[in-house]
Amino acid sequence: MSGSSYATILRSSSIMGAASVLNILSGLIKMKAAAMLLGPAGVGMIGLYQNLMQTGAQIGSMGLGTVGVQQVAAAQAEGGGQAVGAVRRALFWSTLGLAAIAALALLAASGPIAAHLFAAPERQGDVAWLALGVALTVGAASQTAVLTGLRRIRDMALIQVSAGLLGTGLGILALWLWGSSGIPAVVIAAPVVTYALGHLFVARLGRPVGPRLPLGELVDKWRDFVVLGAAFMLSGLVATLGQLAVRTLVQRELGPEALGYFQASWSIGMTYLGFVLGAMTADYFPRLSAAIADRATATRLVNEQVEVALILCGPVLIAMLAMASPVVRLMYSSEFGPTVDILRWQLLGDILKVMSWPLGYVMLASGAGRLFVLSEAIGVGAFVAVVALALPGLGIVATGIGFLALYVVYLPVVWLIARHRIGFRWSPAVLRQAALLITSAAVTSLLVRLDPFWGGLAGLALALSLAVTGAVGLATRTEATGKVGRLLNKMRGIRGRIRHSK
């Protein structure tokens, strides 16, 4: 195998990883503040509002973010500056129109949504404010598409860190000033800051190169965006609506406090994996899109991405399994005890999630929009079905079991599709790494349930062992330089000395 892909993955993951660490810290502060000021019910309502806003943005953007990455990356590779300029202009005007339509639609529907989704007509004003968040989220997706397509990874990391810190500060200020009435402001703060920062960084690229496009050419590009983006929009909408359905089920069956427990677990799971999943979007997706016609190269890229993702996520995942209870208390409060069991099930599902996401990008890179929608619908359908069936008997822990079921179903589906599209097969290195991580997770889960203290210590030791072993493995596969390379080589030297001393 070529070492260049490993080095590229590691470099992009280290940049996005550093950004994610800072985001985790700022998110921890915001979640802690929300938990202390509002309790589980308030945290649950924040999650429900965020989900509603994401649903509106998912529909309104028409898959513009995903299509934009493909179009910008292709234009950069094939046509240079003028081709990129044409795509940027088309994205700008498309975004402007879609953002306005999406915001007006949510504003018009705010009354029925408050009455039927929340069963609380008095929340119409809150829903109306979310229309602003929807418009800015659609706009930010276009900006991110440009930066991602041009592989401006450092710019994206800076946006992520700055938006996290500023959004956290504004959100806490809103809660402190207005209490539960400030929940819409907490939700809107993130897209406001992200859009403003994205605008600054895209402006630094300079004005789009080349002449302004005639209206006829703009219309043709808009048509391409809509045709290509519709399938991606539907796939994202399926996932978002599935989450919304589960949240609505939990709120109606178990109440707002149970919704808060689920939201807490979901937030932790989405946060700690961000450094790897973010790097996939920023670096892996454009590289795979460029190589998708070469089946052997595409297969190698997928296997290398899965292998590195397992190596990077494995130690964190095992440590989270070992320390789930203290982590929940630290990030929220002692009131969130039921979150621990949800989180443990969710962490087991995350192993399969890390393996399945790179396979899902095969469909995105090859333009197989319908297959992508179908695979998402199958996985999300399993999630909602398990939660709906198990919630009455098992309570809130059914959401964690449902999350694991989602990826138990989804992984074989995307593997079969990738096998058909690019002749994909798992490499022996990926199978070994997956078996090691699954075994470690099972052992840690068992030990923690038998004895939380000693089992937690054993899990942390296992996580440390995985971290050292993984770092040494990466050092042998890549010629990474700089701080990352020096750290990997130092860890390889430590392991060598330990072996020699024996």
PDB file of N, CA, C and O in Angstrom, residues 9-64:
ATOM      1  N   ILE A   9      -4.375  11.402   5.281  1.00  0.00           N
ATOM      2  CA  ILE A   9      -5.454  11.188   6.252  1.00  0.00           C
ATOM      3  C   ILE A   9      -5.029  11.658   7.629  1.00  0.00           C
ATOM      4  O   ILE A   9      -5.771  12.348   8.343  1.00  0.00           O
ATOM      5  N   LEU A  10      -3.806  11.285   8.016  1.00  0.00           N
ATOM      6  CA  LEU A  10      -3.314  11.638   9.341  1.00  0.00           C
ATOM      7  C   LEU A  10      -3.171  13.148   9.485  1.00  0.00           C
ATOM      8  O   LEU A  10      -3.528  13.728  10.515  1.00  0.00           O
ATOM      9  N   ARG A  11      -2.664  13.803   8.445  1.00  0.00           N
ATOM     10  CA  ARG A  11      -2.472  15.254   8.502  1.00  0.00           C
ATOM     11  C   ARG A  11      -3.813  15.975   8.630  1.00  0.00           C
ATOM     12  O   ARG A  11      -3.973  16.860   9.480  1.00  0.00           O
ATOM     13  N   SER A  12      -4.777  15.597   7.801  1.00  0.00           N
ATOM     14  CA  SER A  12      -6.080  16.264   7.864  1.00  0.00           C
ATOM     15  C   SER A  12      -6.789  15.951   9.174  1.00  0.00           C
ATOM     16  O   SER A  12      -7.427  16.825   9.769  1.00  0.00           O
ATOM     17  N   SER A  13      -6.652  14.702   9.658  1.00  0.00           N
ATOM     18  CA  SER A  13      -7.293  14.329  10.921  1.00  0.00           C
ATOM     19  C   SER A  13      -6.660  15.065  12.089  1.00  0.00           C
ATOM     20  O   SER A  13      -7.350  15.421  13.051  1.00  0.00           O
ATOM     21  N   SER A  14      -5.336  15.299  12.029  1.00  0.00           N
ATOM     22  CA  SER A  14      -4.679  16.011  13.123  1.00  0.00           C
ATOM     23  C   SER A  14      -5.137  17.464  13.178  1.00  0.00           C
ATOM     24  O   SER A  14      -5.360  18.019  14.260  1.00  0.00           O
ATOM     25  N   ILE A  15      -5.307  18.091  12.002  1.00  0.00           N
ATOM     26  CA  ILE A  15      -5.772  19.477  11.974  1.00  0.00           C
ATOM     27  C   ILE A  15      -7.206  19.580  12.470  1.00  0.00           C
ATOM     28  O   ILE A  15      -7.536  20.368  13.367  1.00  0.00           O
ATOM     29  N   MET A  16      -8.085  18.749  11.877  1.00  0.00           N
ATOM     30  CA  MET A  16      -9.487  18.781  12.304  1.00  0.00           C
ATOM     31  C   MET A  16      -9.637  18.263  13.729  1.00  0.00           C
ATOM     32  O   MET A  16     -10.533  18.677  14.462  1.00  0.00           O
ATOM     33  N   GLY A  17      -8.745  17.342  14.123  1.00  0.00           N
ATOM     34  CA  GLY A  17      -8.801  16.810  15.484  1.00  0.00           C
ATOM     35  C   GLY A  17      -8.493  17.869  16.519  1.00  0.00           C
ATOM     36  O   GLY A  17      -9.153  17.968  17.549  1.00  0.00           O
ATOM     37  N   ALA A  18      -7.461  18.683  16.249  1.00  0.00           N
ATOM     38  CA  ALA A  18      -7.139  19.765  17.173  1.00  0.00           C
ATOM     39  C   ALA A  18      -8.307  20.739  17.291  1.00  0.00           C
ATOM     40  O   ALA A  18      -8.645  21.205  18.386  1.00  0.00           O
ATOM     41  N   ALA A  19      -8.943  21.021  16.153  1.00  0.00           N
ATOM     42  CA  ALA A  19     -10.114  21.905  16.179  1.00  0.00           C
ATOM     43  C   ALA A  19     -11.247  21.281  16.979  1.00  0.00           C
ATOM     44  O   ALA A  19     -11.936  21.956  17.742  1.00  0.00           O
ATOM     45  N   SER A  20     -11.426  19.971  16.831  1.00  0.00           N
ATOM     46  CA  SER A  20     -12.510  19.291  17.526  1.00  0.00           C
ATOM     47  C   SER A  20     -12.286  19.243  19.029  1.00  0.00           C
ATOM     48  O   SER A  20     -13.235  19.322  19.810  1.00  0.00           O
ATOM     49  N   VAL A  21     -11.017  19.107  19.447  1.00  0.00           N
ATOM     50  CA  VAL A  21     -10.729  19.109  20.886  1.00  0.00           C
ATOM     51  C   VAL A  21     -11.179  20.423  21.510  1.00  0.00           C
ATOM     52  O   VAL A  21     -11.830  20.446  22.570  1.00  0.00           O
ATOM     53  N   LEU A  22     -10.843  21.531  20.860  1.00  0.00           N
ATOM     54  CA  LEU A  22     -11.277  22.831  21.369  1.00  0.00           C
ATOM     55  C   LEU A  22     -12.795  22.963  21.322  1.00  0.00           C
ATOM     56  O   LEU A  22     -13.411  23.549  22.213  1.00  0.00           O
ATOM     57  N   ASN A  23     -13.400  22.401  20.271  1.00  0.00           N
ATOM     58  CA  ASN A  23     -14.860  22.430  20.188  1.00  0.00           C
ATOM     59  C   ASN A  23     -15.502  21.614  21.288  1.00  0.00           C
ATOM     60  O   ASN A  23     -16.557  21.971  21.824  1.00  0.00           O
ATOM     61  N   ILE A  24     -14.881  20.467  21.599  1.00  0.00           N
ATOM     62  CA  ILE A  24     -15.402  19.630  22.681  1.00  0.00           C
ATOM     63  C   ILE A  24     -15.385  20.398  23.999  1.00  0.00           C
ATOM     64  O   ILE A  24     -16.349  20.367  24.772  1.00  0.00           O
ATOM     65  N   LEU A  25     -14.284  21.113  24.242  1.00  0.00           N
ATOM     66  CA  LEU A  25     -14.180  21.868  25.487  1.00  0.00           C
ATOM     67  C   LEU A  25     -15.226  22.980  25.552  1.00  0.00           C
ATOM     68  O   LEU A  25     -15.886  23.165  26.582  1.00  0.00           O
ATOM     69  N   SER A  26     -15.406  23.700  24.437  1.00  0.00           N
ATOM     70  CA  SER A  26     -16.417  24.759  24.440  1.00  0.00           C
ATOM     71  C   SER A  26     -17.818  24.184  24.524  1.00  0.00           C
ATOM     72  O   SER A  26     -18.695  24.722  25.216  1.00  0.00           O
ATOM     73  N   GLY A  27     -18.029  23.042  23.833  1.00  0.00           N
ATOM     74  CA  GLY A  27     -19.339  22.390  23.922  1.00  0.00           C
ATOM     75  C   GLY A  27     -19.623  21.876  25.316  1.00  0.00           C
ATOM     76  O   GLY A  27     -20.765  21.928  25.798  1.00  0.00           O
ATOM     77  N   LEU A  28     -18.578  21.370  25.988  1.00  0.00           N
ATOM     78  CA  LEU A  28     -18.739  20.891  27.368  1.00  0.00           C
ATOM     79  C   LEU A  28     -19.210  22.026  28.270  1.00  0.00           C
ATOM     80  O   LEU A  28     -20.114  21.855  29.085  1.00  0.00           O
ATOM     81  N   ILE A  29     -18.596  23.198  28.088  1.00  0.00           N
ATOM     82  CA  ILE A  29     -18.984  24.343  28.913  1.00  0.00           C
ATOM     83  C   ILE A  29     -20.432  24.738  28.639  1.00  0.00           C
ATOM     84  O   ILE A  29     -21.217  24.994  29.564  1.00  0.00           O
ATOM     85  N   LYS A  30     -20.818  24.757  27.359  1.00  0.00           N
ATOM     86  CA  LYS A  30     -22.196  25.143  27.026  1.00  0.00           C
ATOM     87  C   LYS A  30     -23.205  24.127  27.555  1.00  0.00           C
ATOM     88  O   LYS A  30     -24.243  24.501  28.117  1.00  0.00           O
ATOM     89  N   MET A  31     -22.904  22.826  27.375  1.00  0.00           N
ATOM     90  CA  MET A  31     -23.829  21.799  27.852  1.00  0.00           C
ATOM     91  C   MET A  31     -23.941  21.816  29.376  1.00  0.00           C
ATOM     92  O   MET A  31     -25.011  21.613  29.942  1.00  0.00           O
ATOM     93  N   LYS A  32     -22.796  22.039  30.027  1.00  0.00           N
ATOM     94  CA  LYS A  32     -22.814  22.114  31.488  1.00  0.00           C
ATOM     95  C   LYS A  32     -23.677  23.275  31.956  1.00  0.00           C
ATOM     96  O   LYS A  32     -24.488  23.141  32.888  1.00  0.00           O
ATOM     97  N   ALA A  33     -23.539  24.427  31.302  1.00  0.00           N
ATOM     98  CA  ALA A  33     -24.331  25.589  31.663  1.00  0.00           C
ATOM     99  C   ALA A  33     -25.821  25.328  31.446  1.00  0.00           C
ATOM    100  O   ALA A  33     -26.659  25.659  32.306  1.00  0.00           O
ATOM    101  N   ALA A  34     -26.155  24.707  30.301  1.00  0.00           N
ATOM    102  CA  ALA A  34     -27.565  24.404  30.026  1.00  0.00           C
ATOM    103  C   ALA A  34     -28.123  23.420  31.039  1.00  0.00           C
ATOM    104  O   ALA A  34     -29.265  23.568  31.510  1.00  0.00           O
ATOM    105  N   ALA A  35     -27.329  22.406  31.407  1.00  0.00           N
ATOM    106  CA  ALA A  35     -27.796  21.415  32.371  1.00  0.00           C
ATOM    107  C   ALA A  35     -28.021  22.032  33.743  1.00  0.00           C
ATOM    108  O   ALA A  35     -29.003  21.725  34.426  1.00  0.00           O
ATOM    109  N   MET A  36     -27.103  22.914  34.147  1.00  0.00           N
ATOM    110  CA  MET A  36     -27.221  23.524  35.469  1.00  0.00           C
ATOM    111  C   MET A  36     -28.348  24.547  35.528  1.00  0.00           C
ATOM    112  O   MET A  36     -29.048  24.659  36.536  1.00  0.00           O
ATOM    113  N   LEU A  37     -28.539  25.300  34.438  1.00  0.00           N
ATOM    114  CA  LEU A  37     -29.537  26.361  34.444  1.00  0.00           C
ATOM    115  C   LEU A  37     -30.942  25.874  34.102  1.00  0.00           C
ATOM    116  O   LEU A  37     -31.932  26.430  34.588  1.00  0.00           O
ATOM    117  N   LEU A  38     -31.021  24.828  33.243  1.00  0.00           N
ATOM    118  CA  LEU A  38     -32.331  24.406  32.740  1.00  0.00           C
ATOM    119  C   LEU A  38     -32.728  23.001  33.160  1.00  0.00           C
ATOM    120  O   LEU A  38     -33.920  22.663  33.131  1.00  0.00           O
ATOM    121  N   GLY A  39     -31.759  22.144  33.476  1.00  0.00           N
ATOM    122  CA  GLY A  39     -32.074  20.760  33.813  1.00  0.00           C
ATOM    123  C   GLY A  39     -32.304  19.911  32.570  1.00  0.00           C
ATOM    124  O   GLY A  39     -32.207  20.398  31.434  1.00  0.00           O
ATOM    125  N   PRO A  40     -32.630  18.622  32.758  1.00  0.00           N
ATOM    126  CA  PRO A  40     -32.823  17.720  31.611  1.00  0.00           C
ATOM    127  C   PRO A  40     -33.886  18.183  30.626  1.00  0.00           C
ATOM    128  O   PRO A  40     -33.724  18.025  29.417  1.00  0.00           O
ATOM    129  N   ALA A  41     -34.984  18.744  31.128  1.00  0.00           N
ATOM    130  CA  ALA A  41     -36.065  19.172  30.228  1.00  0.00           C
ATOM    131  C   ALA A  41     -35.587  20.262  29.278  1.00  0.00           C
ATOM    132  O   ALA A  41     -35.895  20.251  28.082  1.00  0.00           O
ATOM    133  N   GLY A  42     -34.812  21.231  29.800  1.00  0.00           N
ATOM    134  CA  GLY A  42     -34.302  22.302  28.955  1.00  0.00           C
ATOM    135  C   GLY A  42     -33.307  21.808  27.929  1.00  0.00           C
ATOM    136  O   GLY A  42     -33.322  22.245  26.769  1.00  0.00           O
ATOM    137  N   VAL A  43     -32.428  20.872  28.344  1.00  0.00           N
ATOM    138  CA  VAL A  43     -31.464  20.296  27.399  1.00  0.00           C
ATOM    139  C   VAL A  43     -32.195  19.563  26.280  1.00  0.00           C
ATOM    140  O   VAL A  43     -31.827  19.642  25.110  1.00  0.00           O
ATOM    141  N   GLY A  44     -33.257  18.838  26.642  1.00  0.00           N
ATOM    142  CA  GLY A  44     -34.044  18.136  25.631  1.00  0.00           C
ATOM    143  C   GLY A  44     -34.703  19.077  24.647  1.00  0.00           C
ATOM    144  O   GLY A  44     -34.751  18.815  23.441  1.00  0.00           O
ATOM    145  N   MET A  45     -35.192  20.217  25.146  1.00  0.00           N
ATOM    146  CA  MET A  45     -35.839  21.185  24.258  1.00  0.00           C
ATOM    147  C   MET A  45     -34.833  21.827  23.311  1.00  0.00           C
ATOM    148  O   MET A  45     -35.136  22.082  22.133  1.00  0.00           O
ATOM    149  N   ILE A  46     -33.627  22.075  23.788  1.00  0.00           N
ATOM    150  CA  ILE A  46     -32.575  22.593  22.909  1.00  0.00           C
ATOM    151  C   ILE A  46     -32.330  21.616  21.767  1.00  0.00           C
ATOM    152  O   ILE A  46     -32.222  22.005  20.594  1.00  0.00           O
ATOM    153  N   GLY A  47     -32.242  20.322  22.101  1.00  0.00           N
ATOM    154  CA  GLY A  47     -32.022  19.306  21.072  1.00  0.00           C
ATOM    155  C   GLY A  47     -33.158  19.238  20.070  1.00  0.00           C
ATOM    156  O   GLY A  47     -32.931  19.080  18.860  1.00  0.00           O
ATOM    157  N   LEU A  48     -34.394  19.386  20.551  1.00  0.00           N
ATOM    158  CA  LEU A  48     -35.548  19.326  19.655  1.00  0.00           C
ATOM    159  C   LEU A  48     -35.567  20.524  18.710  1.00  0.00           C
ATOM    160  O   LEU A  48     -35.833  20.387  17.503  1.00  0.00           O
ATOM    161  N   TYR A  49     -35.270  21.695  19.228  1.00  0.00           N
ATOM    162  CA  TYR A  49     -35.205  22.893  18.377  1.00  0.00           C
ATOM    163  C   TYR A  49     -34.081  22.769  17.348  1.00  0.00           C
ATOM    164  O   TYR A  49     -34.242  23.146  16.179  1.00  0.00           O
ATOM    165  N   GLN A  50     -32.921  22.270  17.786  1.00  0.00           N
ATOM    166  CA  GLN A  50     -31.807  22.077  16.846  1.00  0.00           C
ATOM    167  C   GLN A  50     -32.193  21.119  15.733  1.00  0.00           C
ATOM    168  O   GLN A  50     -31.879  21.348  14.559  1.00  0.00           O
ATOM    169  N   ASN A  51     -32.875  20.042  16.100  1.00  0.00           N
ATOM    170  CA  ASN A  51     -33.288  19.059  15.114  1.00  0.00           C
ATOM    171  C   ASN A  51     -34.278  19.654  14.119  1.00  0.00           C
ATOM    172  O   ASN A  51     -34.202  19.393  12.914  1.00  0.00           O
ATOM    173  N   LEU A  52     -35.207  20.478  14.606  1.00  0.00           N
ATOM    174  CA  LEU A  52     -36.177  21.126  13.719  1.00  0.00           C
ATOM    175  C   LEU A  52     -35.463  22.076  12.754  1.00  0.00           C
ATOM    176  O   LEU A  52     -35.757  22.098  11.546  1.00  0.00           O
ATOM    177  N   MET A  53     -34.524  22.849  13.279  1.00  0.00           N
ATOM    178  CA  MET A  53     -33.783  23.776  12.427  1.00  0.00           C
ATOM    179  C   MET A  53     -32.976  23.016  11.372  1.00  0.00           C
ATOM    180  O   MET A  53     -32.923  23.416  10.203  1.00  0.00           O
ATOM    181  N   GLN A  54     -32.341  21.914  11.770  1.00  0.00           N
ATOM    182  CA  GLN A  54     -31.565  21.113  10.822  1.00  0.00           C
ATOM    183  C   GLN A  54     -32.454  20.507   9.749  1.00  0.00           C
ATOM    184  O   GLN A  54     -32.058  20.405   8.581  1.00  0.00           O
ATOM    185  N   THR A  55     -33.666  20.102  10.137  1.00  0.00           N
ATOM    186  CA  THR A  55     -34.604  19.557   9.158  1.00  0.00           C
ATOM    187  C   THR A  55     -34.965  20.604   8.112  1.00  0.00           C
ATOM    188  O   THR A  55     -34.963  20.341   6.905  1.00  0.00           O
ATOM    189  N   GLY A  56     -35.275  21.820   8.574  1.00  0.00           N
ATOM    190  CA  GLY A  56     -35.595  22.900   7.642  1.00  0.00           C
ATOM    191  C   GLY A  56     -34.442  23.227   6.713  1.00  0.00           C
ATOM    192  O   GLY A  56     -34.622  23.426   5.504  1.00  0.00           O
ATOM    193  N   ALA A  57     -33.219  23.242   7.276  1.00  0.00           N
ATOM    194  CA  ALA A  57     -32.042  23.539   6.458  1.00  0.00           C
ATOM    195  C   ALA A  57     -31.748  22.409   5.483  1.00  0.00           C
ATOM    196  O   ALA A  57     -31.305  22.649   4.349  1.00  0.00           O
ATOM    197  N   GLN A  58     -31.997  21.176   5.906  1.00  0.00           N
ATOM    198  CA  GLN A  58     -31.750  20.027   5.041  1.00  0.00           C
ATOM    199  C   GLN A  58     -32.655  20.085   3.811  1.00  0.00           C
ATOM    200  O   GLN A  58     -32.213  19.860   2.683  1.00  0.00           O
ATOM    201  N   ILE A  59     -33.913  20.417   4.049  1.00  0.00           N
ATOM    202  CA  ILE A  59     -34.852  20.535   2.924  1.00  0.00           C
ATOM    203  C   ILE A  59     -34.504  21.750   2.073  1.00  0.00           C
ATOM    204  O   ILE A  59     -34.440  21.684   0.846  1.00  0.00           O
ATOM    205  N   GLY A  60     -34.253  22.868   2.734  1.00  0.00           N
ATOM    206  CA  GLY A  60     -34.029  24.114   2.021  1.00  0.00           C
ATOM    207  C   GLY A  60     -32.769  24.134   1.180  1.00  0.00           C
ATOM    208  O   GLY A  60     -32.731  24.765   0.119  1.00  0.00           O
ATOM    209  N   SER A  61     -31.712  23.443   1.625  1.00  0.00           N
ATOM    210  CA  SER A  61     -30.443  23.494   0.897  1.00  0.00           C
ATOM    211  C   SER A  61     -30.445  22.645  -0.364  1.00  0.00           C
ATOM    212  O   SER A  61     -29.578  22.803  -1.232  1.00  0.00           O
ATOM    213  N   MET A  62     -31.391  21.705  -0.472  1.00  0.00           N
ATOM    214  CA  MET A  62     -31.482  20.837  -1.653  1.00  0.00           C
ATOM    215  C   MET A  62     -30.160  20.113  -1.942  1.00  0.00           C
ATOM    216  O   MET A  62     -29.787  19.905  -3.102  1.00  0.00           O
ATOM    217  N   GLY A  63     -29.454  19.732  -0.890  1.00  0.00           N
ATOM    218  CA  GLY A  63     -28.202  18.999  -1.081  1.00  0.00           C
ATOM    219  C   GLY A  63     -27.082  19.847  -1.650  1.00  0.00           C
ATOM    220  O   GLY A  63     -26.089  19.314  -2.147  1.00  0.00           O
ATOM    221  N   LEU A  64     -27.220  21.178  -1.556  1.00  0.00           N
ATOM    222  CA  LEU A  64     -26.257  22.086  -2.172  1.00  0.00           C
ATOM    223  C   LEU A  64     -24.846  21.890  -1.606  1.00  0.00           C
ATOM    224  O   LEU A  64     -23.859  22.000  -2.339  1.00  0.00           O
TER     225      LEU A  64
END
